[in-house]
């Protein structure tokens, strides 16, 4: 899985490209952890290029969410497709995230 990183002012945006599955979950979690430290919680995950997630991918998202929650924040997701959102809803994880249509909206939410 390729993970693209961009800075939008003080906000770090990570964009994984491809399915978030067991083979990539460890690398994804590590990359998210580094991005959260650098961005001091101003972090957005652009999921527009993630077609689906498996249980390991959900666990990686959940760990990122827990880390941000410990600092009083929600993980901001944007571009989440119907399949990924349905998986989050079916596993009762949907409420742990804040959703936006695109990167611009998610980035503006920090203002």
JSON list of N, CA and C in Angstrom, two decimals, residues 8-81:
[
{"chain": "A", "resi": 8, "resn": "UNK", "atom": "N", "xyz": [-1.19, 20.65, 4.85]},
{"chain": "A", "resi": 8, "resn": "UNK", "atom": "CA", "xyz": [-2.10, 21.75, 4.54]},
{"chain": "A", "resi": 8, "resn": "UNK", "atom": "C", "xyz": [-2.00, 22.70, 5.73]},
{"chain": "A", "resi": 9, "resn": "UNK", "atom": "N", "xyz": [-1.04, 23.61, 5.67]},
{"chain": "A", "resi": 9, "resn": "UNK", "atom": "CA", "xyz": [-0.77, 24.47, 6.81]},
{"chain": "A", "resi": 9, "resn": "UNK", "atom": "C", "xyz": [-0.25, 23.63, 7.95]},
{"chain": "A", "resi": 10, "resn": "UNK", "atom": "N", "xyz": [-0.93, 23.67, 9.10]},
{"chain": "A", "resi": 10, "resn": "UNK", "atom": "CA", "xyz": [-0.52, 22.91, 10.28]},
{"chain": "A", "resi": 10, "resn": "UNK", "atom": "C", "xyz": [-1.15, 21.52, 10.33]},
{"chain": "A", "resi": 11, "resn": "UNK", "atom": "N", "xyz": [-1.90, 21.15, 9.29]},
{"chain": "A", "resi": 11, "resn": "UNK", "atom": "CA", "xyz": [-2.62, 19.88, 9.27]},
{"chain": "A", "resi": 11, "resn": "UNK", "atom": "C", "xyz": [-1.88, 18.88, 8.37]},
{"chain": "A", "resi": 12, "resn": "UNK", "atom": "N", "xyz": [-1.69, 17.68, 8.89]},
{"chain": "A", "resi": 12, "resn": "UNK", "atom": "CA", "xyz": [-1.09, 16.60, 8.11]},
{"chain": "A", "resi": 12, "resn": "UNK", "atom": "C", "xyz": [-2.21, 15.74, 7.54]},
{"chain": "A", "resi": 13, "resn": "UNK", "atom": "N", "xyz": [-2.14, 15.47, 6.24]},
{"chain": "A", "resi": 13, "resn": "UNK", "atom": "CA", "xyz": [-3.13, 14.64, 5.56]},
{"chain": "A", "resi": 13, "resn": "UNK", "atom": "C", "xyz": [-2.42, 13.39, 5.03]},
{"chain": "A", "resi": 14, "resn": "UNK", "atom": "N", "xyz": [-2.90, 12.24, 5.45]},
{"chain": "A", "resi": 14, "resn": "UNK", "atom": "CA", "xyz": [-2.40, 10.97, 4.92]},
{"chain": "A", "resi": 14, "resn": "UNK", "atom": "C", "xyz": [-3.46, 10.39, 4.00]},
{"chain": "A", "resi": 15, "resn": "UNK", "atom": "N", "xyz": [-3.00, 9.90, 2.85]},
{"chain": "A", "resi": 15, "resn": "UNK", "atom": "CA", "xyz": [-3.92, 9.30, 1.88]},
{"chain": "A", "resi": 15, "resn": "UNK", "atom": "C", "xyz": [-3.39, 7.91, 1.50]},
{"chain": "A", "resi": 16, "resn": "UNK", "atom": "N", "xyz": [-3.93, 6.87, 2.14]},
{"chain": "A", "resi": 16, "resn": "UNK", "atom": "CA", "xyz": [-3.55, 5.52, 1.74]},
{"chain": "A", "resi": 16, "resn": "UNK", "atom": "C", "xyz": [-4.19, 5.19, 0.38]},
{"chain": "A", "resi": 17, "resn": "UNK", "atom": "N", "xyz": [-3.45, 4.48, -0.45]},
{"chain": "A", "resi": 17, "resn": "UNK", "atom": "CA", "xyz": [-3.94, 4.11, -1.76]},
{"chain": "A", "resi": 17, "resn": "UNK", "atom": "C", "xyz": [-3.98, 2.59, -1.84]},
{"chain": "A", "resi": 18, "resn": "UNK", "atom": "N", "xyz": [-5.19, 2.05, -1.88]},
{"chain": "A", "resi": 18, "resn": "UNK", "atom": "CA", "xyz": [-5.38, 0.61, -1.92]},
{"chain": "A", "resi": 18, "resn": "UNK", "atom": "C", "xyz": [-6.14, 0.14, -0.69]},
{"chain": "A", "resi": 19, "resn": "UNK", "atom": "N", "xyz": [-6.48, -1.14, -0.67]},
{"chain": "A", "resi": 19, "resn": "UNK", "atom": "CA", "xyz": [-7.23, -1.67, 0.47]},
{"chain": "A", "resi": 19, "resn": "UNK", "atom": "C", "xyz": [-6.39, -1.66, 1.74]},
{"chain": "A", "resi": 20, "resn": "UNK", "atom": "N", "xyz": [-7.05, -1.41, 2.85]},
{"chain": "A", "resi": 20, "resn": "UNK", "atom": "CA", "xyz": [-6.38, -1.42, 4.15]},
{"chain": "A", "resi": 20, "resn": "UNK", "atom": "C", "xyz": [-6.61, -2.80, 4.76]},
{"chain": "A", "resi": 21, "resn": "UNK", "atom": "N", "xyz": [-5.64, -3.68, 4.54]},
{"chain": "A", "resi": 21, "resn": "UNK", "atom": "CA", "xyz": [-5.77, -5.09, 4.93]},
{"chain": "A", "resi": 21, "resn": "UNK", "atom": "C", "xyz": [-4.57, -5.52, 5.78]},
{"chain": "A", "resi": 22, "resn": "UNK", "atom": "N", "xyz": [-4.65, -6.73, 6.28]},
{"chain": "A", "resi": 22, "resn": "UNK", "atom": "CA", "xyz": [-3.66, -7.24, 7.23]},
{"chain": "A", "resi": 22, "resn": "UNK", "atom": "C", "xyz": [-2.22, -7.04, 6.76]},
{"chain": "A", "resi": 23, "resn": "UNK", "atom": "N", "xyz": [-1.95, -7.29, 5.50]},
{"chain": "A", "resi": 23, "resn": "UNK", "atom": "CA", "xyz": [-0.58, -7.18, 4.99]},
{"chain": "A", "resi": 23, "resn": "UNK", "atom": "C", "xyz": [-0.01, -5.78, 5.15]},
{"chain": "A", "resi": 24, "resn": "UNK", "atom": "N", "xyz": [-0.87, -4.76, 5.18]},
{"chain": "A", "resi": 24, "resn": "UNK", "atom": "CA", "xyz": [-0.42, -3.38, 5.25]},
{"chain": "A", "resi": 24, "resn": "UNK", "atom": "C", "xyz": [-0.76, -2.68, 6.56]},
{"chain": "A", "resi": 25, "resn": "UNK", "atom": "N", "xyz": [-1.52, -3.31, 7.41]},
{"chain": "A", "resi": 25, "resn": "UNK", "atom": "CA", "xyz": [-2.03, -2.66, 8.61]},
{"chain": "A", "resi": 25, "resn": "UNK", "atom": "C", "xyz": [-0.92, -2.19, 9.55]},
{"chain": "A", "resi": 26, "resn": "UNK", "atom": "N", "xyz": [0.12, -2.99, 9.72]},
{"chain": "A", "resi": 26, "resn": "UNK", "atom": "CA", "xyz": [1.22, -2.60, 10.61]},
{"chain": "A", "resi": 26, "resn": "UNK", "atom": "C", "xyz": [1.94, -1.36, 10.12]},
{"chain": "A", "resi": 27, "resn": "UNK", "atom": "N", "xyz": [2.28, -1.34, 8.83]},
{"chain": "A", "resi": 27, "resn": "UNK", "atom": "CA", "xyz": [2.94, -0.17, 8.24]},
{"chain": "A", "resi": 27, "resn": "UNK", "atom": "C", "xyz": [2.03, 1.05, 8.31]},
{"chain": "A", "resi": 28, "resn": "UNK", "atom": "N", "xyz": [0.76, 0.84, 8.04]},
{"chain": "A", "resi": 28, "resn": "UNK", "atom": "CA", "xyz": [-0.21, 1.93, 8.10]},
{"chain": "A", "resi": 28, "resn": "UNK", "atom": "C", "xyz": [-0.25, 2.52, 9.51]},
{"chain": "A", "resi": 29, "resn": "UNK", "atom": "N", "xyz": [-0.37, 1.66, 10.52]},
{"chain": "A", "resi": 29, "resn": "UNK", "atom": "CA", "xyz": [-0.46, 2.12, 11.91]},
{"chain": "A", "resi": 29, "resn": "UNK", "atom": "C", "xyz": [0.80, 2.90, 12.30]},
{"chain": "A", "resi": 30, "resn": "UNK", "atom": "N", "xyz": [1.95, 2.41, 11.89]},
{"chain": "A", "resi": 30, "resn": "UNK", "atom": "CA", "xyz": [3.20, 3.10, 12.20]},
{"chain": "A", "resi": 30, "resn": "UNK", "atom": "C", "xyz": [3.25, 4.48, 11.55]},
{"chain": "A", "resi": 31, "resn": "UNK", "atom": "N", "xyz": [2.86, 4.54, 10.31]},
{"chain": "A", "resi": 31, "resn": "UNK", "atom": "CA", "xyz": [2.86, 5.81, 9.58]},
{"chain": "A", "resi": 31, "resn": "UNK", "atom": "C", "xyz": [1.88, 6.80, 10.18]},
{"chain": "A", "resi": 32, "resn": "UNK", "atom": "N", "xyz": [0.70, 6.33, 10.56]},
{"chain": "A", "resi": 32, "resn": "UNK", "atom": "CA", "xyz": [-0.30, 7.19, 11.20]},
{"chain": "A", "resi": 32, "resn": "UNK", "atom": "C", "xyz": [0.23, 7.70, 12.53]},
{"chain": "A", "resi": 33, "resn": "UNK", "atom": "N", "xyz": [0.87, 6.83, 13.31]},
{"chain": "A", "resi": 33, "resn": "UNK", "atom": "CA", "xyz": [1.43, 7.24, 14.59]},
{"chain": "A", "resi": 33, "resn": "UNK", "atom": "C", "xyz": [2.46, 8.35, 14.43]},
{"chain": "A", "resi": 34, "resn": "UNK", "atom": "N", "xyz": [3.34, 8.22, 13.45]},
{"chain": "A", "resi": 34, "resn": "UNK", "atom": "CA", "xyz": [4.35, 9.26, 13.21]},
{"chain": "A", "resi": 34, "resn": "UNK", "atom": "C", "xyz": [3.68, 10.57, 12.77]},
{"chain": "A", "resi": 35, "resn": "UNK", "atom": "N", "xyz": [2.67, 10.46, 11.93]},
{"chain": "A", "resi": 35, "resn": "UNK", "atom": "CA", "xyz": [1.99, 11.67, 11.45]},
{"chain": "A", "resi": 35, "resn": "UNK", "atom": "C", "xyz": [1.26, 12.38, 12.59]},
{"chain": "A", "resi": 36, "resn": "UNK", "atom": "N", "xyz": [0.66, 11.62, 13.50]},
{"chain": "A", "resi": 36, "resn": "UNK", "atom": "CA", "xyz": [-0.06, 12.24, 14.62]},
{"chain": "A", "resi": 36, "resn": "UNK", "atom": "C", "xyz": [0.90, 12.97, 15.55]},
{"chain": "A", "resi": 37, "resn": "UNK", "atom": "N", "xyz": [2.08, 12.41, 15.77]},
{"chain": "A", "resi": 37, "resn": "UNK", "atom": "CA", "xyz": [3.07, 13.06, 16.64]},
{"chain": "A", "resi": 37, "resn": "UNK", "atom": "C", "xyz": [3.53, 14.37, 16.00]},
{"chain": "A", "resi": 38, "resn": "UNK", "atom": "N", "xyz": [3.83, 14.33, 14.71]},
{"chain": "A", "resi": 38, "resn": "UNK", "atom": "CA", "xyz": [4.31, 15.53, 14.01]},
{"chain": "A", "resi": 38, "resn": "UNK", "atom": "C", "xyz": [3.25, 16.62, 13.96]},
{"chain": "A", "resi": 39, "resn": "UNK", "atom": "N", "xyz": [2.00, 16.23, 13.84]},
{"chain": "A", "resi": 39, "resn": "UNK", "atom": "CA", "xyz": [0.94, 17.21, 13.59]},
{"chain": "A", "resi": 39, "resn": "UNK", "atom": "C", "xyz": [0.25, 17.68, 14.86]},
{"chain": "A", "resi": 40, "resn": "UNK", "atom": "N", "xyz": [0.66, 17.18, 16.01]},
{"chain": "A", "resi": 40, "resn": "UNK", "atom": "CA", "xyz": [0.05, 17.57, 17.28]},
{"chain": "A", "resi": 40, "resn": "UNK", "atom": "C", "xyz": [-1.47, 17.42, 17.28]},
{"chain": "A", "resi": 41, "resn": "UNK", "atom": "N", "xyz": [-1.95, 16.36, 16.65]},
{"chain": "A", "resi": 41, "resn": "UNK", "atom": "CA", "xyz": [-3.38, 16.08, 16.63]},
{"chain": "A", "resi": 41, "resn": "UNK", "atom": "C", "xyz": [-4.13, 16.68, 15.47]},
{"chain": "A", "resi": 42, "resn": "UNK", "atom": "N", "xyz": [-3.48, 17.52, 14.69]},
{"chain": "A", "resi": 42, "resn": "UNK", "atom": "CA", "xyz": [-4.13, 18.10, 13.51]},
{"chain": "A", "resi": 42, "resn": "UNK", "atom": "C", "xyz": [-3.85, 17.17, 12.34]},
{"chain": "A", "resi": 43, "resn": "UNK", "atom": "N", "xyz": [-4.71, 16.17, 12.25]},
{"chain": "A", "resi": 43, "resn": "UNK", "atom": "CA", "xyz": [-4.45, 15.05, 11.36]},
{"chain": "A", "resi": 43, "resn": "UNK", "atom": "C", "xyz": [-5.73, 14.62, 10.66]},
{"chain": "A", "resi": 44, "resn": "UNK", "atom": "N", "xyz": [-5.64, 14.38, 9.34]},
{"chain": "A", "resi": 44, "resn": "UNK", "atom": "CA", "xyz": [-6.78, 13.95, 8.54]},
{"chain": "A", "resi": 44, "resn": "UNK", "atom": "C", "xyz": [-6.37, 12.71, 7.76]},
{"chain": "A", "resi": 45, "resn": "UNK", "atom": "N", "xyz": [-7.26, 11.75, 7.71]},
{"chain": "A", "resi": 45, "resn": "UNK", "atom": "CA", "xyz": [-7.04, 10.56, 6.90]},
{"chain": "A", "resi": 45, "resn": "UNK", "atom": "C", "xyz": [-7.97, 10.65, 5.69]},
{"chain": "A", "resi": 46, "resn": "UNK", "atom": "N", "xyz": [-7.38, 10.81, 4.51]},
{"chain": "A", "resi": 46, "resn": "UNK", "atom": "CA", "xyz": [-8.13, 10.87, 3.26]},
{"chain": "A", "resi": 46, "resn": "UNK", "atom": "C", "xyz": [-8.32, 9.43, 2.78]},
{"chain": "A", "resi": 47, "resn": "UNK", "atom": "N", "xyz": [-9.52, 8.91, 2.94]},
{"chain": "A", "resi": 47, "resn": "UNK", "atom": "CA", "xyz": [-9.81, 7.51, 2.60]},
{"chain": "A", "resi": 47, "resn": "UNK", "atom": "C", "xyz": [-10.41, 7.36, 1.21]},
{"chain": "A", "resi": 48, "resn": "UNK", "atom": "N", "xyz": [-10.29, 8.37, 0.38]},
{"chain": "A", "resi": 48, "resn": "UNK", "atom": "CA", "xyz": [-10.93, 8.33, -0.93]},
{"chain": "A", "resi": 48, "resn": "UNK", "atom": "C", "xyz": [-10.36, 7.26, -1.85]},
{"chain": "A", "resi": 49, "resn": "UNK", "atom": "N", "xyz": [-9.16, 6.77, -1.59]},
{"chain": "A", "resi": 49, "resn": "UNK", "atom": "CA", "xyz": [-8.54, 5.73, -2.43]},
{"chain": "A", "resi": 49, "resn": "UNK", "atom": "C", "xyz": [-8.47, 4.38, -1.72]},
{"chain": "A", "resi": 50, "resn": "UNK", "atom": "N", "xyz": [-9.27, 4.22, -0.66]},
{"chain": "A", "resi": 50, "resn": "UNK", "atom": "CA", "xyz": [-9.33, 2.95, 0.08]},
{"chain": "A", "resi": 50, "resn": "UNK", "atom": "C", "xyz": [-10.64, 2.26, -0.29]},
{"chain": "A", "resi": 51, "resn": "UNK", "atom": "N", "xyz": [-10.58, 1.21, -1.11]},
{"chain": "A", "resi": 51, "resn": "UNK", "atom": "CA", "xyz": [-11.82, 0.57, -1.54]},
{"chain": "A", "resi": 51, "resn": "UNK", "atom": "C", "xyz": [-12.49, -0.27, -0.46]},
{"chain": "A", "resi": 52, "resn": "UNK", "atom": "N", "xyz": [-11.70, -0.86, 0.46]},
{"chain": "A", "resi": 52, "resn": "UNK", "atom": "CA", "xyz": [-12.27, -1.65, 1.56]},
{"chain": "A", "resi": 52, "resn": "UNK", "atom": "C", "xyz": [-11.22, -1.85, 2.65]},
{"chain": "A", "resi": 53, "resn": "UNK", "atom": "N", "xyz": [-11.72, -2.28, 3.82]},
{"chain": "A", "resi": 53, "resn": "UNK", "atom": "CA", "xyz": [-10.84, -2.58, 4.95]},
{"chain": "A", "resi": 53, "resn": "UNK", "atom": "C", "xyz": [-11.22, -3.96, 5.49]},
{"chain": "A", "resi": 54, "resn": "UNK", "atom": "N", "xyz": [-10.21, -4.66, 6.04]},
{"chain": "A", "resi": 54, "resn": "UNK", "atom": "CA", "xyz": [-10.51, -5.92, 6.72]},
{"chain": "A", "resi": 54, "resn": "UNK", "atom": "C", "xyz": [-10.37, -5.68, 8.23]},
{"chain": "A", "resi": 55, "resn": "UNK", "atom": "N", "xyz": [-10.43, -6.75, 9.01]},
{"chain": "A", "resi": 55, "resn": "UNK", "atom": "CA", "xyz": [-10.39, -6.61, 10.47]},
{"chain": "A", "resi": 55, "resn": "UNK", "atom": "C", "xyz": [-9.09, -5.97, 10.95]},
{"chain": "A", "resi": 56, "resn": "UNK", "atom": "N", "xyz": [-7.97, -6.31, 10.33]},
{"chain": "A", "resi": 56, "resn": "UNK", "atom": "CA", "xyz": [-6.70, -5.71, 10.73]},
{"chain": "A", "resi": 56, "resn": "UNK", "atom": "C", "xyz": [-6.68, -4.21, 10.40]},
{"chain": "A", "resi": 57, "resn": "UNK", "atom": "N", "xyz": [-7.26, -3.84, 9.27]},
{"chain": "A", "resi": 57, "resn": "UNK", "atom": "CA", "xyz": [-7.37, -2.44, 8.92]},
{"chain": "A", "resi": 57, "resn": "UNK", "atom": "C", "xyz": [-8.26, -1.68, 9.89]},
{"chain": "A", "resi": 58, "resn": "UNK", "atom": "N", "xyz": [-9.36, -2.31, 10.29]},
{"chain": "A", "resi": 58, "resn": "UNK", "atom": "CA", "xyz": [-10.24, -1.70, 11.29]},
{"chain": "A", "resi": 58, "resn": "UNK", "atom": "C", "xyz": [-9.51, -1.50, 12.61]},
{"chain": "A", "resi": 59, "resn": "UNK", "atom": "N", "xyz": [-8.72, -2.48, 12.99]},
{"chain": "A", "resi": 59, "resn": "UNK", "atom": "CA", "xyz": [-7.96, -2.38, 14.23]},
{"chain": "A", "resi": 59, "resn": "UNK", "atom": "C", "xyz": [-6.97, -1.22, 14.16]},
{"chain": "A", "resi": 60, "resn": "UNK", "atom": "N", "xyz": [-6.31, -1.04, 13.03]},
{"chain": "A", "resi": 60, "resn": "UNK", "atom": "CA", "xyz": [-5.37, 0.07, 12.87]},
{"chain": "A", "resi": 60, "resn": "UNK", "atom": "C", "xyz": [-6.09, 1.41, 12.96]},
{"chain": "A", "resi": 61, "resn": "UNK", "atom": "N", "xyz": [-7.27, 1.51, 12.35]},
{"chain": "A", "resi": 61, "resn": "UNK", "atom": "CA", "xyz": [-8.06, 2.73, 12.45]},
{"chain": "A", "resi": 61, "resn": "UNK", "atom": "C", "xyz": [-8.51, 2.99, 13.89]},
{"chain": "A", "resi": 62, "resn": "UNK", "atom": "N", "xyz": [-8.91, 1.93, 14.56]},
{"chain": "A", "resi": 62, "resn": "UNK", "atom": "CA", "xyz": [-9.36, 2.04, 15.94]},
{"chain": "A", "resi": 62, "resn": "UNK", "atom": "C", "xyz": [-8.23, 2.51, 16.85]},
{"chain": "A", "resi": 63, "resn": "UNK", "atom": "N", "xyz": [-7.03, 1.99, 16.66]},
{"chain": "A", "resi": 63, "resn": "UNK", "atom": "CA", "xyz": [-5.88, 2.42, 17.48]},
{"chain": "A", "resi": 63, "resn": "UNK", "atom": "C", "xyz": [-5.58, 3.90, 17.26]},
{"chain": "A", "resi": 64, "resn": "UNK", "atom": "N", "xyz": [-5.64, 4.34, 16.01]},
{"chain": "A", "resi": 64, "resn": "UNK", "atom": "CA", "xyz": [-5.42, 5.77, 15.72]},
{"chain": "A", "resi": 64, "resn": "UNK", "atom": "C", "xyz": [-6.49, 6.61, 16.39]},
{"chain": "A", "resi": 65, "resn": "UNK", "atom": "N", "xyz": [-7.73, 6.13, 16.32]},
{"chain": "A", "resi": 65, "resn": "UNK", "atom": "CA", "xyz": [-8.83, 6.83, 16.95]},
{"chain": "A", "resi": 65, "resn": "UNK", "atom": "C", "xyz": [-8.64, 6.93, 18.46]},
{"chain": "A", "resi": 66, "resn": "UNK", "atom": "N", "xyz": [-8.22, 5.84, 19.09]},
{"chain": "A", "resi": 66, "resn": "UNK", "atom": "CA", "xyz": [-7.99, 5.84, 20.54]},
{"chain": "A", "resi": 66, "resn": "UNK", "atom": "C", "xyz": [-6.90, 6.82, 20.93]},
{"chain": "A", "resi": 67, "resn": "UNK", "atom": "N", "xyz": [-5.84, 6.88, 20.13]},
{"chain": "A", "resi": 67, "resn": "UNK", "atom": "CA", "xyz": [-4.74, 7.81, 20.41]},
{"chain": "A", "resi": 67, "resn": "UNK", "atom": "C", "xyz": [-5.23, 9.25, 20.38]},
{"chain": "A", "resi": 68, "resn": "UNK", "atom": "N", "xyz": [-6.01, 9.60, 19.36]},
{"chain": "A", "resi": 68, "resn": "UNK", "atom": "CA", "xyz": [-6.53, 10.95, 19.28]},
{"chain": "A", "resi": 68, "resn": "UNK", "atom": "C", "xyz": [-7.56, 11.21, 20.37]},
{"chain": "A", "resi": 69, "resn": "UNK", "atom": "N", "xyz": [-8.39, 10.22, 20.70]},
{"chain": "A", "resi": 69, "resn": "UNK", "atom": "CA", "xyz": [-9.38, 10.39, 21.75]},
{"chain": "A", "resi": 69, "resn": "UNK", "atom": "C", "xyz": [-8.73, 10.67, 23.10]},
{"chain": "A", "resi": 70, "resn": "UNK", "atom": "N", "xyz": [-7.55, 10.10, 23.32]},
{"chain": "A", "resi": 70, "resn": "UNK", "atom": "CA", "xyz": [-6.86, 10.35, 24.59]},
{"chain": "A", "resi": 70, "resn": "UNK", "atom": "C", "xyz": [-6.45, 11.82, 24.71]},
{"chain": "A", "resi": 71, "resn": "UNK", "atom": "N", "xyz": [-6.41, 12.52, 23.57]},
{"chain": "A", "resi": 71, "resn": "UNK", "atom": "CA", "xyz": [-6.11, 13.96, 23.55]},
{"chain": "A", "resi": 71, "resn": "UNK", "atom": "C", "xyz": [-7.37, 14.79, 23.32]},
{"chain": "A", "resi": 72, "resn": "UNK", "atom": "N", "xyz": [-8.54, 14.14, 23.42]},
{"chain": "A", "resi": 72, "resn": "UNK", "atom": "CA", "xyz": [-9.80, 14.85, 23.30]},
{"chain": "A", "resi": 72, "resn": "UNK", "atom": "C", "xyz": [-10.22, 15.15, 21.87]},
{"chain": "A", "resi": 73, "resn": "UNK", "atom": "N", "xyz": [-9.72, 14.38, 20.90]},
{"chain": "A", "resi": 73, "resn": "UNK", "atom": "CA", "xyz": [-10.06, 14.62, 19.51]},
{"chain": "A", "resi": 73, "resn": "UNK", "atom": "C", "xyz": [-10.60, 13.37, 18.86]},
{"chain": "A", "resi": 74, "resn": "UNK", "atom": "N", "xyz": [-11.30, 13.58, 17.73]},
{"chain": "A", "resi": 74, "resn": "UNK", "atom": "CA", "xyz": [-11.77, 12.47, 16.91]},
{"chain": "A", "resi": 74, "resn": "UNK", "atom": "C", "xyz": [-10.90, 12.39, 15.67]},
{"chain": "A", "resi": 75, "resn": "UNK", "atom": "N", "xyz": [-10.71, 11.18, 15.17]},
{"chain": "A", "resi": 75, "resn": "UNK", "atom": "CA", "xyz": [-10.00, 11.00, 13.91]},
{"chain": "A", "resi": 75, "resn": "UNK", "atom": "C", "xyz": [-10.89, 11.53, 12.80]},
{"chain": "A", "resi": 76, "resn": "UNK", "atom": "N", "xyz": [-10.36, 12.45, 12.02]},
{"chain": "A", "resi": 76, "resn": "UNK", "atom": "CA", "xyz": [-11.11, 13.03, 10.91]},
{"chain": "A", "resi": 76, "resn": "UNK", "atom": "C", "xyz": [-10.85, 12.20, 9.66]},
{"chain": "A", "resi": 77, "resn": "UNK", "atom": "N", "xyz": [-11.93, 11.69, 9.08]},
{"chain": "A", "resi": 77, "resn": "UNK", "atom": "CA", "xyz": [-11.87, 10.91, 7.84]},
{"chain": "A", "resi": 77, "resn": "UNK", "atom": "C", "xyz": [-12.57, 11.69, 6.75]},
{"chain": "A", "resi": 78, "resn": "UNK", "atom": "N", "xyz": [-12.02, 11.64, 5.55]},
{"chain": "A", "resi": 78, "resn": "UNK", "atom": "CA", "xyz": [-12.72, 12.25, 4.42]},
{"chain": "A", "resi": 78, "resn": "UNK", "atom": "C", "xyz": [-12.68, 11.30, 3.24]},
{"chain": "A", "resi": 79, "resn": "UNK", "atom": "N", "xyz": [-13.67, 11.45, 2.38]},
{"chain": "A", "resi": 79, "resn": "UNK", "atom": "CA", "xyz": [-13.73, 10.64, 1.17]},
{"chain": "A", "resi": 79, "resn": "UNK", "atom": "C", "xyz": [-14.04, 9.18, 1.40]},
{"chain": "A", "resi": 80, "resn": "UNK", "atom": "N", "xyz": [-14.68, 8.86, 2.52]},
{"chain": "A", "resi": 80, "resn": "UNK", "atom": "CA", "xyz": [-14.98, 7.46, 2.84]},
{"chain": "A", "resi": 80, "resn": "UNK", "atom": "C", "xyz": [-16.07, 6.95, 1.90]},
{"chain": "A", "resi": 81, "resn": "UNK", "atom": "N", "xyz": [-15.80, 5.85, 1.23]},
{"chain": "A", "resi": 81, "resn": "UNK", "atom": "CA", "xyz": [-16.80, 5.30, 0.30]},
{"chain": "A", "resi": 81, "resn": "UNK", "atom": "C", "xyz": [-17.88, 4.52, 1.06]}
]
